[in-house]
CSV table of C-alpha atoms in Angstrom, one decimal:
chain,number,residue,atom,x,y,z
A,1,MET,CA,1.1,-14.5,-15.7
A,2,LYS,CA,1.5,-17.7,-13.6
A,3,TYR,CA,2.7,-17.4,-10.0
A,4,LYS,CA,5.5,-19.8,-9.1
A,5,ILE,CA,5.0,-21.4,-5.7
A,6,LEU,CA,7.5,-23.8,-4.0
A,7,ALA,CA,6.1,-26.0,-1.2
A,8,VAL,CA,8.7,-27.6,1.1
A,9,ASP,CA,7.8,-30.3,3.6
A,10,ASP,CA,9.5,-33.6,4.5
A,11,ASN,CA,6.1,-35.3,5.0
A,12,PRO,CA,4.7,-36.6,1.7
A,13,ILE,CA,1.2,-36.4,3.1
A,14,ASN,CA,1.5,-32.7,3.7
A,15,ILE,CA,2.8,-32.2,0.2
A,16,LYS,CA,-0.2,-34.0,-1.2
A,17,LEU,CA,-2.5,-31.9,0.9
A,18,LEU,CA,-0.9,-28.7,-0.4
A,19,ARG,CA,-1.2,-29.9,-4.0
A,20,ARG,CA,-4.9,-30.4,-3.5
A,21,ALA,CA,-5.4,-27.1,-1.7
A,22,LEU,CA,-3.5,-25.1,-4.3
A,23,VAL,CA,-5.5,-26.2,-7.4
A,24,ASP,CA,-5.5,-22.9,-9.4
A,25,SER,CA,-4.7,-22.3,-13.0
A,26,ASN,CA,-2.7,-19.3,-12.0
A,27,TYR,CA,-0.3,-21.3,-9.9
A,28,GLU,CA,2.7,-23.3,-11.0
A,29,LEU,CA,3.6,-25.5,-8.0
A,30,PHE,CA,7.0,-27.1,-7.3
A,31,THR,CA,7.6,-29.3,-4.3
A,32,ALA,CA,10.7,-30.3,-2.3
A,33,SER,CA,11.1,-32.7,0.6
A,34,SER,CA,14.3,-31.3,2.1
A,35,GLY,CA,15.9,-28.0,2.8
A,36,GLN,CA,18.7,-28.6,0.3
A,37,GLU,CA,16.3,-29.6,-2.5
A,38,ALA,CA,14.3,-26.4,-1.7
A,39,LEU,CA,17.4,-24.2,-2.2
A,40,THR,CA,18.2,-25.9,-5.5
A,41,LEU,CA,14.7,-25.5,-6.8
A,42,ALA,CA,14.5,-21.9,-5.6
A,43,ALA,CA,17.7,-21.0,-7.5
A,44,GLU,CA,16.5,-22.7,-10.6
A,45,HIS,CA,12.8,-21.5,-10.8
A,46,ARG,CA,12.9,-18.2,-8.8
A,47,PRO,CA,9.5,-18.8,-7.1
A,48,ASP,CA,7.3,-15.9,-6.1
A,49,LEU,CA,6.4,-17.6,-2.9
A,50,VAL,CA,7.8,-20.4,-0.7
A,51,LEU,CA,5.5,-22.4,1.7
A,52,LEU,CA,8.2,-23.7,4.1
A,53,ASP,CA,7.9,-26.3,6.8
A,54,VAL,CA,9.8,-25.4,10.0
A,55,ILE,CA,10.7,-28.8,11.4
A,56,MET,CA,12.7,-31.0,8.9
A,57,PRO,CA,15.6,-33.4,9.3
A,58,GLY,CA,19.0,-31.9,8.5
A,59,MET,CA,18.4,-28.3,7.4
A,60,ASP,CA,15.3,-26.9,9.2
A,61,GLY,CA,13.0,-24.2,7.7
A,62,TYR,CA,14.7,-21.4,9.6
A,63,GLU,CA,18.0,-22.2,8.0
A,64,VAL,CA,16.4,-22.5,4.6
A,65,CYS,CA,14.8,-19.1,5.0
A,66,ARG,CA,18.1,-17.5,6.1
A,67,ARG,CA,19.9,-18.9,3.0
A,68,LEU,CA,17.2,-17.7,0.7
A,69,GLN,CA,17.6,-14.2,2.1
A,70,GLU,CA,21.4,-14.3,1.7
A,71,ASN,CA,21.3,-15.5,-1.9
A,72,GLU,CA,21.0,-12.5,-4.3
A,73,GLN,CA,18.9,-14.5,-6.7
A,74,THR,CA,16.2,-15.4,-4.1
A,75,SER,CA,16.5,-12.6,-1.5
A,76,HIS,CA,13.2,-11.1,-2.6
A,77,THR,CA,11.3,-14.4,-2.5
A,78,GLN,CA,8.4,-14.3,-0.1
A,79,VAL,CA,8.3,-17.0,2.6
A,80,ILE,CA,5.3,-18.3,4.6
A,81,PHE,CA,6.2,-20.7,7.4
A,82,LEU,CA,4.0,-23.8,8.0
A,83,SER,CA,4.4,-25.4,11.3
A,84,ALA,CA,2.6,-27.4,14.1
A,85,LYS,CA,4.5,-25.2,16.6
A,86,ASN,CA,2.1,-22.4,17.7
A,87,GLU,CA,4.3,-20.6,20.3
A,88,SER,CA,4.8,-16.9,20.0
A,89,VAL,CA,8.6,-17.3,20.2
A,90,ASP,CA,8.6,-19.5,17.1
A,91,LYS,CA,6.4,-17.1,15.2
A,92,ALA,CA,8.6,-14.2,16.2
A,93,ARG,CA,11.7,-16.1,15.1
A,94,GLY,CA,10.3,-16.8,11.7
A,95,LEU,CA,9.1,-13.3,11.1
A,96,ALA,CA,12.5,-11.9,12.3
A,97,LEU,CA,14.2,-14.0,9.6
A,98,GLY,CA,12.1,-12.2,6.9
A,99,ALA,CA,9.1,-14.4,6.5
A,100,ILE,CA,5.8,-12.6,5.7
A,101,ASP,CA,3.5,-14.9,7.5
A,102,TYR,CA,3.3,-17.9,9.8
A,103,LEU,CA,0.5,-20.5,9.6
A,104,THR,CA,0.0,-23.4,12.0
A,105,LYS,CA,-0.8,-26.9,11.0
A,106,PRO,CA,-3.3,-28.4,10.4
A,107,PHE,CA,-4.0,-25.5,8.0
A,108,ASP,CA,-7.4,-24.5,6.8
A,109,VAL,CA,-7.7,-24.7,3.0
A,110,LEU,CA,-9.7,-21.5,2.6
A,111,GLU,CA,-7.4,-19.6,5.0
A,112,ILE,CA,-4.2,-20.6,3.3
A,113,ASN,CA,-5.6,-19.8,-0.2
A,114,ALA,CA,-6.8,-16.4,1.1
A,115,ARG,CA,-3.4,-15.6,2.6
A,116,ILE,CA,-1.5,-16.7,-0.5
A,117,ARG,CA,-3.8,-14.6,-2.8
A,118,ASN,CA,-3.3,-11.5,-0.6
A,119,HIS,CA,0.5,-11.8,-0.4
A,120,LEU,CA,0.8,-12.5,-4.1
A,121,LYS,CA,-1.5,-9.6,-4.9
A,122,VAL,CA,0.7,-7.2,-2.9
A,123,ASN,CA,3.9,-8.5,-4.4
A,124,ASP,CA,2.6,-8.7,-7.9
A,125,ARG,CA,2.3,-4.9,-8.4
A,126,ASN,CA,5.8,-4.5,-7.2
A,127,ILE,CA,7.3,-7.3,-9.3
A,128,GLN,CA,5.6,-6.2,-12.5
A,129,LEU,CA,6.7,-2.6,-12.1
A,130,ILE,CA,10.3,-3.6,-11.3
A,131,ARG,CA,10.4,-5.8,-14.4
A,132,LYS,CA,9.0,-3.1,-16.5
A,133,VAL,CA,11.6,-0.6,-15.3
A,134,GLN,CA,14.4,-3.1,-15.7
A,135,GLU,CA,13.3,-3.9,-19.2
A,136,LEU,CA,13.2,-0.2,-20.2
A,137,GLU,CA,16.6,0.4,-18.5
A,138,ALA,CA,18.1,-2.5,-20.4
A,139,ARG,CA,16.9,-1.0,-23.7
A,140,LEU,CA,18.1,2.5,-22.6
A,141,GLU,CA,21.6,1.2,-22.3
A,142,GLN,CA,21.6,0.3,-26.0
A,143,LYS,CA,20.6,3.8,-27.0
A,144,ASN,CA,23.6,4.4,-29.2
A,145,ASN,CA,23.3,1.0,-31.0
A,146,SER,CA,19.7,0.9,-32.2
A,147,ASP,CA,16.6,3.0,-32.9
A,148,GLU,CA,14.6,0.7,-30.7
A,149,SER,CA,16.6,1.9,-27.6
A,150,ASP,CA,15.6,5.4,-28.5
A,151,THR,CA,12.0,4.4,-28.1
A,152,ALA,CA,12.9,2.7,-24.8
A,153,ALA,CA,14.5,5.8,-23.5
A,154,LYS,CA,11.4,7.8,-24.3
A,155,SER,CA,9.2,5.2,-22.7
A,156,LEU,CA,11.3,5.2,-19.5
A,157,LYS,CA,11.3,9.0,-19.4
A,158,LYS,CA,7.5,9.1,-19.8
A,159,LEU,CA,7.1,6.5,-17.1
A,160,LEU,CA,9.3,8.4,-14.6
A,161,GLU,CA,7.7,11.8,-15.5
A,162,LYS,CA,4.2,10.4,-14.9
A,163,ILE,CA,2.1,13.3,-13.5
A,164,GLU,CA,0.4,12.5,-10.3
A,165,PRO,CA,-2.7,14.4,-9.3
A,166,GLU,CA,-1.7,17.9,-8.0
A,167,LYS,CA,-4.8,17.9,-5.7
A,168,ILE,CA,-6.2,15.0,-3.7
A,169,SER,CA,-9.5,15.3,-1.8
A,170,VAL,CA,-11.4,12.8,0.3
A,171,ASN,CA,-14.6,13.6,2.1
A,172,THR,CA,-16.4,11.2,4.6
A,173,LYS,CA,-18.7,11.6,7.5
A,174,ARG,CA,-15.8,11.6,9.9
A,175,PHE,CA,-13.1,13.7,8.1
A,176,LYS,CA,-12.1,15.8,5.2
A,177,LEU,CA,-8.7,15.3,3.6
A,178,HIS,CA,-7.0,17.6,1.1
A,179,ALA,CA,-3.5,17.4,-0.2
A,180,LEU,CA,-1.5,19.6,-2.5
A,181,VAL,CA,1.5,18.1,-4.2
A,182,GLN,CA,3.6,20.8,-6.0
A,183,ASN,CA,6.2,19.5,-8.5
A,184,PRO,CA,6.6,22.5,-10.9
A,185,LYS,CA,9.4,20.8,-12.8
A,186,LYS,CA,9.9,17.2,-13.8
A,187,PRO,CA,11.0,14.7,-12.7
A,188,ALA,CA,8.9,15.0,-9.6
A,189,SER,CA,10.4,14.5,-6.1
A,190,ALA,CA,7.3,14.7,-3.9
A,191,LEU,CA,4.4,12.2,-3.5
A,192,PHE,CA,1.3,11.9,-1.3
A,193,TYR,CA,-0.7,8.6,-1.3
A,194,SER,CA,-3.8,8.1,0.8
A,195,HIS,CA,-6.3,5.3,1.3
A,196,PRO,CA,-9.5,5.5,3.4
A,197,VAL,CA,-10.0,2.4,5.5
A,198,GLN,CA,-13.8,2.0,5.6
A,199,GLU,CA,-15.2,5.1,7.4
A,200,ASP,CA,-13.1,4.8,10.5
A,201,GLY,CA,-9.5,5.1,9.3
A,202,LEU,CA,-7.2,6.9,7.0
A,203,PHE,CA,-3.8,5.5,5.8
A,204,SER,CA,-1.4,7.9,4.1
A,205,PHE,CA,2.2,8.1,3.0
A,206,ALA,CA,4.0,11.4,2.3
A,207,PHE,CA,7.4,11.2,0.4
A,208,SER,CA,9.8,14.0,-0.2
A,209,GLY,CA,13.0,13.4,-2.2
A,210,LEU,CA,16.0,15.6,-1.6
A,211,ASP,CA,17.0,15.7,-5.3
A,212,ARG,CA,14.9,16.2,-8.4
A,213,ASP,CA,16.3,13.4,-10.6
A,214,TYR,CA,15.3,10.2,-12.3
A,215,PRO,CA,16.4,7.8,-9.5
A,216,THR,CA,14.2,9.7,-7.1
A,217,ALA,CA,11.3,9.6,-9.5
A,218,MET,CA,11.7,5.9,-10.0
A,219,LEU,CA,11.9,5.1,-6.3
A,220,LYS,CA,8.8,7.3,-5.6
A,221,LEU,CA,6.8,5.5,-8.2
A,222,LEU,CA,7.9,2.0,-7.0
A,223,MET,CA,7.0,2.9,-3.4
A,224,GLN,CA,3.6,4.1,-4.5
A,225,LYS,CA,2.8,0.8,-6.2
A,226,TYR,CA,4.1,-1.1,-3.3
A,227,LEU,CA,1.8,0.8,-0.9
A,228,GLN,CA,-1.2,0.4,-3.2
A,229,GLY,CA,-0.7,-3.3,-3.2
A,230,PHE,CA,-0.6,-3.3,0.6
A,231,ALA,CA,-3.7,-1.2,0.9
A,232,ALA,CA,-5.7,-3.3,-1.6
A,233,GLY,CA,-5.2,-6.5,0.4
A,234,SER,CA,-5.7,-5.0,3.9
A,235,GLY,CA,-8.6,-4.5,6.3
A,236,THR,CA,-8.9,-2.5,9.5
A,237,GLU,CA,-7.1,-5.2,11.4
A,238,ASP,CA,-4.0,-4.8,9.2
A,239,TYR,CA,-3.2,-1.3,10.5
A,240,THR,CA,-1.8,-2.2,13.9
A,241,LEU,CA,1.6,-1.1,15.2
A,242,SER,CA,3.0,-4.6,14.4
A,243,ALA,CA,1.6,-4.7,10.9
A,244,LEU,CA,2.7,-1.1,10.0
A,245,THR,CA,6.1,-1.9,11.4
A,246,GLY,CA,6.3,-4.8,9.0
A,247,LEU,CA,5.2,-2.6,6.1
A,248,VAL,CA,7.9,0.0,6.9
A,249,ASN,CA,10.5,-2.9,7.2
A,250,GLY,CA,9.3,-4.1,3.8
A,251,LEU,CA,9.7,-0.7,2.2
A,252,MET,CA,13.3,-0.4,3.5
A,253,ASP,CA,14.2,-3.9,2.5
A,254,VAL,CA,12.7,-3.8,-1.0
A,255,PHE,CA,14.0,-0.4,-1.8
A,256,PRO,CA,17.4,-0.2,-0.1
A,257,ASP,CA,19.2,3.2,-0.4
A,258,ASP,CA,22.5,1.6,-1.4
A,259,VAL,CA,20.8,0.2,-4.6
A,260,PHE,CA,18.7,3.3,-5.6
A,261,ASP,CA,21.2,5.9,-4.2
A,262,VAL,CA,18.4,8.2,-3.3
A,263,ALA,CA,18.1,10.5,-0.3
A,264,TYR,CA,14.5,11.1,0.9
A,265,THR,CA,12.2,11.6,3.9
A,266,PHE,CA,8.8,10.3,4.6
A,267,ILE,CA,5.8,10.2,7.0
A,268,LEU,CA,3.6,7.0,7.1
A,269,SER,CA,0.4,7.6,9.0
A,270,TYR,CA,-2.7,5.8,10.2
A,271,LEU,CA,-5.5,7.8,11.7
A,272,ASP,CA,-8.0,5.8,13.7
A,273,PHE,CA,-11.1,8.0,14.1
A,274,SER,CA,-13.1,5.5,16.1
A,275,ARG,CA,-10.4,5.4,18.8
A,276,LYS,CA,-9.3,9.0,18.3
A,277,GLN,CA,-5.7,7.8,17.9
A,278,ALA,CA,-3.0,8.2,15.3
A,279,LEU,CA,0.2,6.2,14.5
A,280,PHE,CA,3.0,7.9,12.8
A,281,PHE,CA,6.2,6.4,11.4
A,282,THR,CA,8.7,9.2,10.4
A,283,MET,CA,12.1,9.2,8.7
A,284,HIS,CA,13.9,12.5,9.0
A,285,GLN,CA,10.6,14.3,9.5
A,286,ASN,CA,8.7,15.7,12.4
A,287,THR,CA,5.2,14.5,13.3
A,288,PRO,CA,2.4,16.6,12.0
A,289,ILE,CA,0.9,19.8,13.7
A,290,TRP,CA,-2.5,20.0,15.2
A,291,PHE,CA,-4.5,23.2,14.8
A,292,GLN,CA,-7.3,23.9,17.2
A,293,PRO,CA,-10.4,25.7,15.7
A,294,ASP,CA,-9.3,28.9,17.5
A,295,ALA,CA,-5.9,28.7,15.7
A,296,ARG,CA,-3.9,27.5,18.7
A,297,TRP,CA,-1.5,24.8,17.6
A,298,LYS,CA,0.8,22.0,18.9
A,299,VAL,CA,3.1,19.3,17.5
A,300,LEU,CA,1.5,15.9,17.8
A,301,GLU,CA,4.4,14.4,19.8
A,302,GLY,CA,2.6,11.5,21.7
A,303,ASP,CA,4.4,8.5,23.0
A,304,LYS,CA,7.5,7.2,21.2
A,305,LEU,CA,7.0,3.4,20.6
A,306,PRO,CA,9.7,0.7,20.5
A,307,ILE,CA,9.6,-1.1,17.1
A,308,ASP,CA,10.9,-4.5,16.1
A,309,SER,CA,13.1,-3.3,13.2
A,310,GLU,CA,16.7,-3.1,12.2
A,311,TYR,CA,15.9,0.4,11.1
A,312,ALA,CA,14.9,1.6,14.5
A,313,THR,CA,17.7,4.1,14.6
A,314,MET,CA,16.3,5.7,11.5
A,315,ILE,CA,12.6,5.3,11.9
A,316,LYS,CA,10.6,6.9,14.8
A,317,ALA,CA,7.2,5.5,15.7
A,318,VAL,CA,4.8,7.6,17.7
A,319,ARG,CA,1.2,7.0,18.9
A,320,THR,CA,-0.9,10.0,20.0
A,321,ASN,CA,-4.4,10.9,20.8
A,322,LEU,CA,-6.5,13.0,18.3
A,323,PRO,CA,-8.5,15.9,19.7
A,324,GLU,CA,-12.2,16.1,19.1
A,325,LYS,CA,-12.1,19.0,16.7
A,326,GLY,CA,-9.5,20.7,14.6
A,327,MET,CA,-7.1,20.0,11.7
A,328,LEU,CA,-4.0,17.9,11.3
A,329,PHE,CA,-1.4,19.6,9.1
A,330,GLN,CA,1.8,18.3,7.5
A,331,TYR,CA,4.3,20.0,5.3
A,332,GLN,CA,7.3,18.5,3.5
A,333,ASN,CA,10.0,20.1,1.4
A,334,GLY,CA,13.0,17.8,1.7
A,335,LEU,CA,14.7,18.5,5.0
A,336,GLN,CA,13.5,22.1,5.2
A,337,LYS,CA,11.6,23.2,8.3
A,338,LEU,CA,8.1,24.5,8.4
A,339,PRO,CA,7.9,28.0,6.9
A,340,GLN,CA,7.7,30.8,9.5
A,341,ILE,CA,4.8,32.4,7.7
A,342,LEU,CA,2.6,29.6,8.8
A,343,PHE,CA,2.8,30.8,12.4
A,344,GLU,CA,2.5,34.5,11.8
A,345,GLU,CA,-0.6,36.3,13.2
A,346,ASN,CA,-1.9,37.4,9.8
A,347,THR,CA,-1.9,33.7,8.7
A,348,LEU,CA,-3.3,32.2,11.9
A,349,SER,CA,-6.1,34.8,12.0
A,350,GLN,CA,-7.4,33.3,8.7
A,351,PHE,CA,-7.4,29.8,10.0
A,352,LYS,CA,-10.5,30.3,12.1
A,353,HIS,CA,-12.5,30.7,8.8
A,354,TYR,CA,-10.9,27.6,7.2
A,355,TRP,CA,-10.5,24.9,9.8
A,356,LYS,CA,-13.5,22.9,8.5
A,357,GLU,CA,-12.4,23.4,4.8
A,358,PRO,CA,-8.9,22.0,4.3
A,359,ALA,CA,-8.9,22.6,0.6
A,360,LYS,CA,-9.5,26.3,1.1
A,361,TRP,CA,-6.9,26.5,3.8
A,362,LEU,CA,-4.2,24.9,1.6
A,363,GLU,CA,-5.0,27.1,-1.3
A,364,PHE,CA,-4.7,30.1,1.0
A,365,LEU,CA,-1.4,28.9,2.3
A,366,ARG,CA,0.0,28.2,-1.2
A,367,GLU,CA,-0.5,31.9,-2.1
A,368,GLN,CA,1.4,33.0,1.0
A,369,LEU,CA,4.4,30.7,0.8
A,370,PRO,CA,7.7,31.9,-0.7
A,371,ASN,CA,9.7,30.2,-3.5
A,372,PRO,CA,6.8,29.0,-5.7
A,373,GLN,CA,9.2,26.9,-7.8
A,374,ASP,CA,10.1,24.6,-4.9
A,375,ASP,CA,8.8,21.1,-4.7
A,376,ARG,CA,6.6,20.8,-1.7
A,377,LEU,CA,3.8,18.8,-0.2
A,378,MET,CA,1.0,19.9,2.1
A,379,ALA,CA,-1.8,17.8,3.5
A,380,ALA,CA,-4.6,18.7,5.9
A,381,VAL,CA,-7.2,16.5,7.6
A,382,SER,CA,-10.2,18.2,9.4
A,383,LEU,CA,-12.3,16.3,11.9
A,384,VAL,CA,-15.9,17.1,11.2
C-alpha cells in the first residue's frame, strides 16, 4: 500500500527540497502552493499525511488545518506543520488545532523522514483495521441479497469475537506483571494491553465496556490496534505527561462515543521504575490500589494534574510516587466498585505470601470473587 502525502508550501524551493527528501517507493507525493489548492487536493486524494507550511499568503497553514478538521472527508488526515517560527506559542497553537507534530525549518532530511515513518506507522494499523471493518460491515448489510454477504457476516463476527489472551505475564529485573481478563461469554467487553518500555517502564491500558455487544467489541479491538501502533513507534521519551495527554486526546478524537455509541471506562498508565513514579489517566475509574508487603493498602491518589485537553472534564490525570516494595493492583468490572471481599481479613492475610507473585495472587482472588460469569479485569504489578 502506498501512503499519500500532500506537501503544501508557497515557496517552490521548499517544495523541491521536500520532493528530494521524500524519495520513497512507498510514498505518493502531491504538492500545493496555496491553502486553497491544498484543500482541493486533500478532498480529491484523501492524503494520509499533510506537510503544511504555516506562513503563506492568503490562507495560512493554521486556517488550512482548521478547515481540514472541519471537513468530514479529511477530518482524520494527519497534519505536520513546517515553519521557520520556533516559538512555543506557535507550536502550541498548531498542536491545539489538531496537528500531530511541528517541525522547524530548515528541516533535517533524516529527522523529517523518521518522523513521517513513525506517524504513518502508528496511523497505518488504525486505518487498515477501520477499512477492514467497514468492508465487512458493507457486506453484512447485503446479507439478505447474496451468499457472499453471509460469508462477510461470519467474517465480521469472527473478527469481533477474537479471543484475547486470558492471562498476560511479563517478568523483568524490576517488576513482575500479571493480568487476568475474564470474558466468559462473547463478544468480550474487557481488554488489558501492556507494553514494557525497555527495563525502566511499563505502559498499559485497561478497558471495560458497560455492555457485552458487538459495537463494544469493535471499539475495544480498534483501540488495541491504535495503542499497539503508538507503542511500536515510541521510546522512553514519548511517555511524558504531554505525550500521553496527546495519546488520550487521539483516542477520544478517533473513536468518538457519538459514532460508536459505546459506554466504557478505562485506565491508561505509565509506570516509571527508574524515577519511582506513575502517571494515570482515568475515565470513570479510580486510580489503582497499592498493597504493602504486610497487606496494608492505600489508593494511589497522588497529585491531580491539569491537562491540555477538551476532555479534561471527563479524564483525570494523576502523578504519584511508587513505594519501594509492594504491589500495584487494579480491578475493573464496568462501573462496579472493588469487591468487599478484597479487603476482608481472610483475604488480606493471604497477601503476605503472594506479594512477590502477582500470578498466584490473582488466581487466589479469582477463586474468592462472587459472580464468576461477570466480565472482569484484574492486573497486578509487583516491584521486585
